[in-house]
mmCIF file of C-alpha atoms in Angstrom:
data_model
loop_
_atom_site.group_PDB
_atom_site.id
_atom_site.type_symbol
_atom_site.label_atom_id
_atom_site.label_comp_id
_atom_site.label_asym_id
_atom_site.label_seq_id
_atom_site.Cartn_x
_atom_site.Cartn_y
_atom_site.Cartn_z
ATOM 1 C CA MET N 1 158.600 151.684 124.054
ATOM 2 C CA LYS N 2 160.597 147.972 124.026
ATOM 3 C CA PRO N 3 160.788 146.276 121.576
ATOM 4 C CA THR N 4 159.036 143.134 121.975
ATOM 5 C CA ASP N 5 156.247 145.862 121.708
ATOM 6 C CA ASN N 6 157.274 146.772 118.476
ATOM 7 C CA THR N 7 157.075 143.892 117.143
ATOM 8 C CA HIS N 8 153.638 142.959 118.288
ATOM 9 C CA ILE N 9 151.920 145.982 116.496
ATOM 10 C CA HIS N 10 154.133 145.265 113.708
ATOM 11 C CA THR N 11 152.586 141.551 113.635
ATOM 12 C CA ILE N 12 148.658 143.893 113.895
ATOM 13 C CA ALA N 13 148.974 145.871 111.122
ATOM 14 C CA ARG N 14 150.250 143.094 108.536
ATOM 15 C CA LYS N 15 147.475 140.763 109.902
ATOM 16 C CA ARG N 16 145.210 143.704 109.197
ATOM 17 C CA THR N 17 146.976 144.283 105.918
ATOM 18 C CA ILE N 18 146.234 140.578 104.975
ATOM 19 C CA ASP N 19 143.059 140.628 106.588
ATOM 20 C CA ALA N 20 142.051 143.592 104.173
ATOM 21 C CA ALA N 21 144.151 142.480 100.645
ATOM 22 C CA HIS N 22 141.815 139.080 101.375
ATOM 23 C CA THR N 23 138.405 140.660 101.996
ATOM 24 C CA VAL N 24 139.676 143.063 98.562
ATOM 25 C CA ILE N 25 140.394 139.542 96.832
ATOM 26 C CA LEU N 26 136.851 138.052 97.928
ATOM 27 C CA THR N 27 135.019 140.644 96.785
ATOM 28 C CA LEU N 28 136.561 141.207 93.348
ATOM 29 C CA SER N 29 135.718 137.018 93.391
ATOM 30 C CA VAL N 30 132.908 136.934 93.237
ATOM 31 C CA LEU N 31 131.974 139.936 90.723
ATOM 32 C CA LEU N 32 133.634 138.246 88.350
ATOM 33 C CA ILE N 33 131.392 135.188 89.377
ATOM 34 C CA VAL N 34 128.035 137.776 88.937
ATOM 35 C CA PHE N 35 129.574 139.315 85.283
ATOM 36 C CA ILE N 36 130.425 135.506 84.330
ATOM 37 C CA SER N 37 127.315 133.749 85.669
ATOM 38 C CA TYR N 38 125.481 137.653 83.712
ATOM 39 C CA ASP N 39 127.160 136.905 80.518
ATOM 40 C CA THR N 40 126.128 133.162 80.147
ATOM 41 C CA PHE N 41 122.701 133.460 81.212
ATOM 42 C CA ASN N 42 122.156 135.964 78.153
ATOM 43 C CA ASN N 43 124.402 134.585 75.603
ATOM 44 C CA ILE N 44 126.735 137.879 75.312
ATOM 45 C CA PRO N 45 130.003 136.251 73.708
ATOM 46 C CA PHE N 46 132.849 137.877 76.250
ATOM 47 C CA LEU N 47 135.434 138.373 73.765
ATOM 48 C CA GLN N 48 133.344 140.786 72.510
ATOM 49 C CA ASN N 49 132.131 142.812 76.130
ATOM 50 C CA ARG N 50 134.743 144.917 76.248
ATOM 51 C CA LEU N 51 133.975 146.085 80.052
ATOM 52 C CA TYR N 52 133.784 142.783 81.342
ATOM 53 C CA MET N 53 138.124 142.566 79.487
ATOM 54 C CA ASN N 54 138.338 145.784 80.938
ATOM 55 C CA PHE N 55 137.553 144.402 84.398
ATOM 56 C CA GLN N 56 139.362 141.179 83.781
ATOM 57 C CA LEU N 57 142.413 142.941 83.684
ATOM 58 C CA CYS N 58 141.957 145.452 86.643
ATOM 59 C CA VAL N 59 140.762 141.908 88.854
ATOM 60 C CA CYS N 60 143.560 140.343 87.731
ATOM 61 C CA ILE N 61 146.444 143.021 87.777
ATOM 62 C CA ILE N 62 144.915 144.116 92.179
ATOM 63 C CA PHE N 63 145.535 139.994 92.658
ATOM 64 C CA MET N 64 149.082 139.190 90.744
ATOM 65 C CA LEU N 65 149.946 143.181 93.646
ATOM 66 C CA ASP N 66 147.750 141.376 96.394
ATOM 67 C CA PHE N 67 150.664 138.370 96.250
ATOM 68 C CA PHE N 68 153.815 141.376 95.864
ATOM 69 C CA LEU N 69 151.727 142.592 98.848
ATOM 70 C CA GLU N 70 152.260 139.552 101.108
ATOM 71 C CA LEU N 71 155.313 138.811 99.653
ATOM 72 C CA PHE N 72 156.513 142.154 100.830
ATOM 73 C CA LEU N 73 155.369 142.217 104.461
ATOM 74 C CA THR N 74 156.103 138.476 104.682
ATOM 75 C CA PRO N 75 159.807 138.193 107.149
ATOM 76 C CA HIS N 76 162.761 137.821 105.306
ATOM 77 C CA GLY N 77 163.465 133.755 106.579
ATOM 78 C CA GLN N 78 160.071 132.925 105.632
ATOM 79 C CA ARG N 79 159.303 134.316 101.935
ATOM 80 C CA ARG N 80 161.760 131.213 100.757
ATOM 81 C CA HIS N 81 158.730 129.203 101.954
ATOM 82 C CA TYR N 82 156.259 131.280 101.398
ATOM 83 C CA ILE N 83 157.483 131.521 96.783
ATOM 84 C CA ARG N 84 156.788 127.813 97.549
ATOM 85 C CA ALA N 85 153.406 127.517 98.919
ATOM 86 C CA ARG N 86 152.264 129.991 97.189
ATOM 87 C CA TRP N 87 153.319 129.993 93.593
ATOM 88 C CA LEU N 88 150.274 128.965 92.055
ATOM 89 C CA PHE N 89 148.483 132.190 93.173
ATOM 90 C CA LEU N 90 150.887 134.850 90.665
ATOM 91 C CA VAL N 91 150.070 131.715 87.412
ATOM 92 C CA LEU N 92 146.476 132.636 88.371
ATOM 93 C CA SER N 93 146.343 136.000 88.318
ATOM 94 C CA VAL N 94 147.847 136.775 85.092
ATOM 95 C CA PRO N 95 145.343 138.020 82.867
ATOM 96 C CA TYR N 96 146.011 135.314 80.389
ATOM 97 C CA LEU N 97 142.706 136.677 78.565
ATOM 98 C CA ASN N 98 143.772 139.907 78.184
ATOM 99 C CA ILE N 99 146.888 138.730 76.377
ATOM 100 C CA ILE N 100 145.414 136.356 74.056
ATOM 101 C CA ASP N 101 142.473 138.718 73.411
ATOM 102 C CA SER N 102 145.380 141.806 72.423
ATOM 103 C CA TYR N 103 147.734 138.912 70.019
ATOM 104 C CA ASN N 104 145.209 138.119 68.161
ATOM 105 C CA ILE N 105 145.801 134.378 69.371
ATOM 106 C CA ARG N 106 143.496 131.438 68.149
ATOM 107 C CA LEU N 107 142.536 129.361 70.018
ATOM 108 C CA SER N 108 139.317 126.906 70.501
ATOM 109 C CA PRO N 109 135.890 128.519 71.750
ATOM 110 C CA ASP N 110 136.215 125.740 74.173
ATOM 111 C CA ALA N 111 139.883 126.779 75.177
ATOM 112 C CA LEU N 112 139.562 130.450 75.241
ATOM 113 C CA TYR N 113 135.654 129.624 77.751
ATOM 114 C CA PHE N 114 138.139 127.602 80.266
ATOM 115 C CA ILE N 115 140.816 130.162 79.881
ATOM 116 C CA ARG N 116 138.273 132.583 81.553
ATOM 117 C CA PHE N 117 137.573 130.554 84.826
ATOM 118 C CA ILE N 118 141.397 130.605 85.779
ATOM 119 C CA PRO N 119 141.089 134.542 88.265
ATOM 120 C CA LEU N 120 137.847 132.681 89.193
ATOM 121 C CA ALA N 121 140.643 130.045 90.461
ATOM 122 C CA ARG N 122 143.031 132.246 92.078
ATOM 123 C CA GLY N 123 139.564 133.667 94.147
ATOM 124 C CA ALA N 124 138.929 130.143 95.136
ATOM 125 C CA LEU N 125 141.887 129.619 96.644
ATOM 126 C CA ALA N 126 141.556 132.843 98.739
ATOM 127 C CA LEU N 127 138.443 131.030 100.064
ATOM 128 C CA VAL N 128 139.830 128.664 100.769
ATOM 129 C CA ILE N 129 142.462 129.639 102.790
ATOM 130 C CA VAL N 130 140.700 132.425 104.603
ATOM 131 C CA ILE N 131 138.010 129.766 105.587
ATOM 132 C CA GLY N 132 140.594 127.823 106.981
ATOM 133 C CA TYR N 133 141.622 130.845 108.886
ATOM 134 C CA ILE N 134 138.202 131.165 110.644
ATOM 135 C CA SER N 135 138.128 127.760 111.453
ATOM 136 C CA SER N 136 138.990 127.250 114.820
ATOM 137 C CA ASN N 137 138.877 122.924 114.347
ATOM 138 C CA LYS N 138 141.441 121.589 111.971
ATOM 139 C CA ILE N 139 139.014 119.079 110.560
ATOM 140 C CA THR N 140 136.632 121.214 110.857
ATOM 141 C CA GLY N 141 138.329 123.764 108.263
ATOM 142 C CA ILE N 142 139.508 120.997 106.130
ATOM 143 C CA PHE N 143 135.990 120.041 106.084
ATOM 144 C CA ALA N 144 134.934 123.313 104.726
ATOM 145 C CA SER N 145 137.990 124.535 102.953
ATOM 146 C CA TYR N 146 137.319 121.282 100.290
ATOM 147 C CA THR N 147 133.318 121.453 101.010
ATOM 148 C CA SER N 148 133.677 124.881 99.393
ATOM 149 C CA ILE N 149 136.248 124.239 96.661
ATOM 150 C CA LEU N 150 133.644 121.014 95.624
ATOM 151 C CA VAL N 151 130.863 123.779 95.628
ATOM 152 C CA LEU N 152 132.212 126.262 93.835
ATOM 153 C CA THR N 153 133.992 124.179 91.097
ATOM 154 C CA THR N 154 130.495 122.422 90.483
ATOM 155 C CA TYR N 155 129.243 125.670 89.981
ATOM 156 C CA PHE N 156 131.792 126.742 87.668
ATOM 157 C CA ALA N 157 131.506 123.970 85.556
ATOM 158 C CA ALA N 158 128.034 123.727 85.088
ATOM 159 C CA LEU N 159 128.234 127.329 84.087
ATOM 160 C CA ILE N 160 131.265 125.790 81.120
ATOM 161 C CA TYR N 161 128.431 123.147 80.643
ATOM 162 C CA TYR N 162 125.708 124.473 79.652
ATOM 163 C CA GLU N 163 127.354 127.490 77.914
ATOM 164 C CA ARG N 164 129.312 124.812 75.779
ATOM 165 C CA GLU N 165 126.495 122.592 75.508
ATOM 166 C CA HIS N 166 122.872 124.355 75.409
ATOM 167 C CA PRO N 167 123.072 124.937 71.332
ATOM 168 C CA VAL N 168 124.188 121.558 70.401
ATOM 169 C CA ASN N 169 122.521 119.841 73.099
ATOM 170 C CA PRO N 170 118.573 119.635 73.257
ATOM 171 C CA HIS N 171 118.885 117.992 77.441
ATOM 172 C CA VAL N 172 120.687 120.382 78.503
ATOM 173 C CA THR N 173 117.401 123.670 78.150
ATOM 174 C CA SER N 174 118.345 125.657 80.926
ATOM 175 C CA TYR N 175 120.806 126.279 83.493
ATOM 176 C CA TRP N 176 119.504 124.420 86.278
ATOM 177 C CA THR N 177 119.521 121.416 84.105
ATOM 178 C CA ALA N 178 123.459 121.981 83.334
ATOM 179 C CA PHE N 179 123.901 122.510 87.141
ATOM 180 C CA ILE N 180 121.504 119.141 88.020
ATOM 181 C CA SER N 181 123.716 117.380 86.059
ATOM 182 C CA CYS N 182 127.401 118.196 87.446
ATOM 183 C CA SER N 183 125.995 117.424 90.374
ATOM 184 C CA LEU N 184 124.778 114.624 89.886
ATOM 185 C CA GLN N 185 128.986 113.324 88.195
ATOM 186 C CA THR N 186 130.467 114.902 91.375
ATOM 187 C CA THR N 187 128.470 112.518 93.666
ATOM 188 C CA THR N 188 129.478 109.725 91.166
ATOM 189 C CA ILE N 189 125.789 108.713 90.439
ATOM 190 C CA GLY N 190 126.418 109.353 87.375
ATOM 191 C CA SER N 191 123.676 112.122 84.994
ATOM 192 C CA SER N 192 120.791 110.587 82.650
ATOM 193 C CA ILE N 193 122.098 113.459 80.012
ATOM 194 C CA VAL N 194 125.108 112.361 77.343
ATOM 195 C CA PRO N 195 127.621 115.236 76.716
ATOM 196 C CA MET N 196 127.953 116.150 73.159
ATOM 197 C CA THR N 197 130.520 118.843 73.038
ATOM 198 C CA VAL N 198 135.232 118.085 74.058
ATOM 199 C CA ALA N 199 134.378 120.282 77.035
ATOM 200 C CA GLY N 200 131.625 118.996 78.175
ATOM 201 C CA LYS N 201 132.814 115.492 78.377
ATOM 202 C CA ILE N 202 135.703 116.337 80.165
ATOM 203 C CA ILE N 203 133.790 118.632 82.993
ATOM 204 C CA SER N 204 132.429 115.025 83.281
ATOM 205 C CA ILE N 205 135.434 113.504 83.236
ATOM 206 C CA ILE N 206 136.381 115.856 86.164
ATOM 207 C CA LEU N 207 133.827 116.077 88.158
ATOM 208 C CA SER N 208 133.671 112.437 88.312
ATOM 209 C CA PHE N 209 137.557 111.918 89.935
ATOM 210 C CA MET N 210 137.112 115.029 92.260
ATOM 211 C CA GLY N 211 133.943 113.281 93.144
ATOM 212 C CA VAL N 212 135.363 109.788 94.049
ATOM 213 C CA MET N 213 138.553 111.496 95.898
ATOM 214 C CA MET N 214 136.812 114.163 97.571
ATOM 215 C CA PHE N 215 133.094 112.559 99.426
ATOM 216 C CA PRO N 216 135.195 109.947 101.794
ATOM 217 C CA LEU N 217 136.337 113.465 103.347
ATOM 218 C CA PHE N 218 132.364 114.201 104.133
ATOM 219 C CA THR N 219 132.513 110.554 105.715
ATOM 220 C CA VAL N 220 135.874 110.760 107.387
ATOM 221 C CA TYR N 221 134.807 113.955 108.985
ATOM 222 C CA ILE N 222 131.515 112.502 110.632
ATOM 223 C CA SER N 223 133.478 109.177 111.620
ATOM 224 C CA SER N 224 136.012 111.520 113.740
ATOM 225 C CA LEU N 225 133.143 113.621 115.098
ATOM 226 C CA LEU N 226 130.753 110.703 116.034
ATOM 227 C CA LEU N 227 134.195 109.170 117.956
ATOM 228 C CA LYS N 228 134.383 112.098 119.384
ATOM 229 C CA LYS N 229 131.146 112.448 121.388
ATOM 230 C CA PHE N 230 130.559 108.949 121.549
ATOM 231 C CA ASN N 231 134.064 107.566 122.223
ATOM 232 C CA PRO N 232 134.089 104.750 125.000
ATOM 233 C CA LEU N 233 137.293 105.982 126.697
ATOM 234 C CA ASN N 234 135.941 109.525 127.212
ATOM 235 C CA PHE N 235 132.720 107.447 128.673
ATOM 236 C CA LEU N 236 135.059 105.947 131.024
ATOM 237 C CA ASN N 237 137.371 108.876 132.073
ATOM 238 C CA SER N 238 134.198 110.606 133.691
ATOM 239 C CA SER N 239 133.049 107.454 135.319
ATOM 240 C CA GLY N 240 136.484 107.231 136.863
ATOM 241 C CA LYS N 241 136.641 110.970 138.014
ATOM 242 C CA ASN N 242 133.108 109.909 140.187
ATOM 243 C CA VAL N 243 135.017 106.791 142.070
ATOM 244 C CA LYS N 244 136.510 108.219 145.128
ATOM 245 C CA THR N 245 140.277 107.854 146.062
ATOM 246 C CA ASP N 246 140.282 109.175 149.013
ATOM 247 C CA SER N 247 139.069 107.269 152.383
ATOM 248 C CA SER N 248 135.536 106.944 153.108
ATOM 249 C CA PRO N 249 134.748 108.917 157.194
ATOM 250 C CA GLU N 250 134.805 105.140 157.678
ATOM 251 C CA GLN N 251 137.976 104.522 156.897
ATOM 252 C CA LYS N 252 139.809 107.692 158.680
ATOM 253 C CA THR N 253 138.657 106.646 162.570
ATOM 254 C CA GLY N 254 140.912 104.933 164.066
ATOM 255 C CA PRO N 255 140.588 102.696 166.653
ATOM 256 C CA GLY N 256 141.268 106.598 169.346
ATOM 257 C CA SER N 257 138.630 108.014 167.552
#
């Protein structure tokens, strides 16, 4: 077997292994979202839910193993670049909540609830990378990635907003109310519901900044599509192809014909 054939086989095996690992990461991320959503909607204290704590610990361990698996499969000359590009994945994979619970570290309820979403940030990053892989067009891939980040962040923020505001804010009567409020903050329109907790105020500020930074991307994406479809240069080029460049039959006939 030729060396090139071996390289090709190794490349295919590496790609399939990484794709399988990404599938596992995304599946676990979805299960975490379901778990957290269920506990939030049913007012279940997550630190007292040992099933959830054990599940999150297992998920974080798998996330860390995925990081080192991809590092191992990366060619030696590219491993330093991989670490520089993906170090945040490893930081987000650490089971901080389990460490805090094991050592009885005292933190505020708001801080604990934010820490609970750290593994989900790891899953969201994996989702963005997968979307970038499957998008054939670079601009479309960037647009889809940023849209996914915006939707996931708004959903997670609404969960935190609902959990912290619902007991003290009479205007937050359901998760749907919290989600509408967070969506309005993201679109920079502003919500009529004034947050009363520290977590709610922080979320409102973060979502407003995110909307200011990310919504112009929608304008850029739509503008690029319109320019690509209705570019006058494309019309001129297509019209120029229809112009005859060769001589007509009358021109080809000389005096001796």
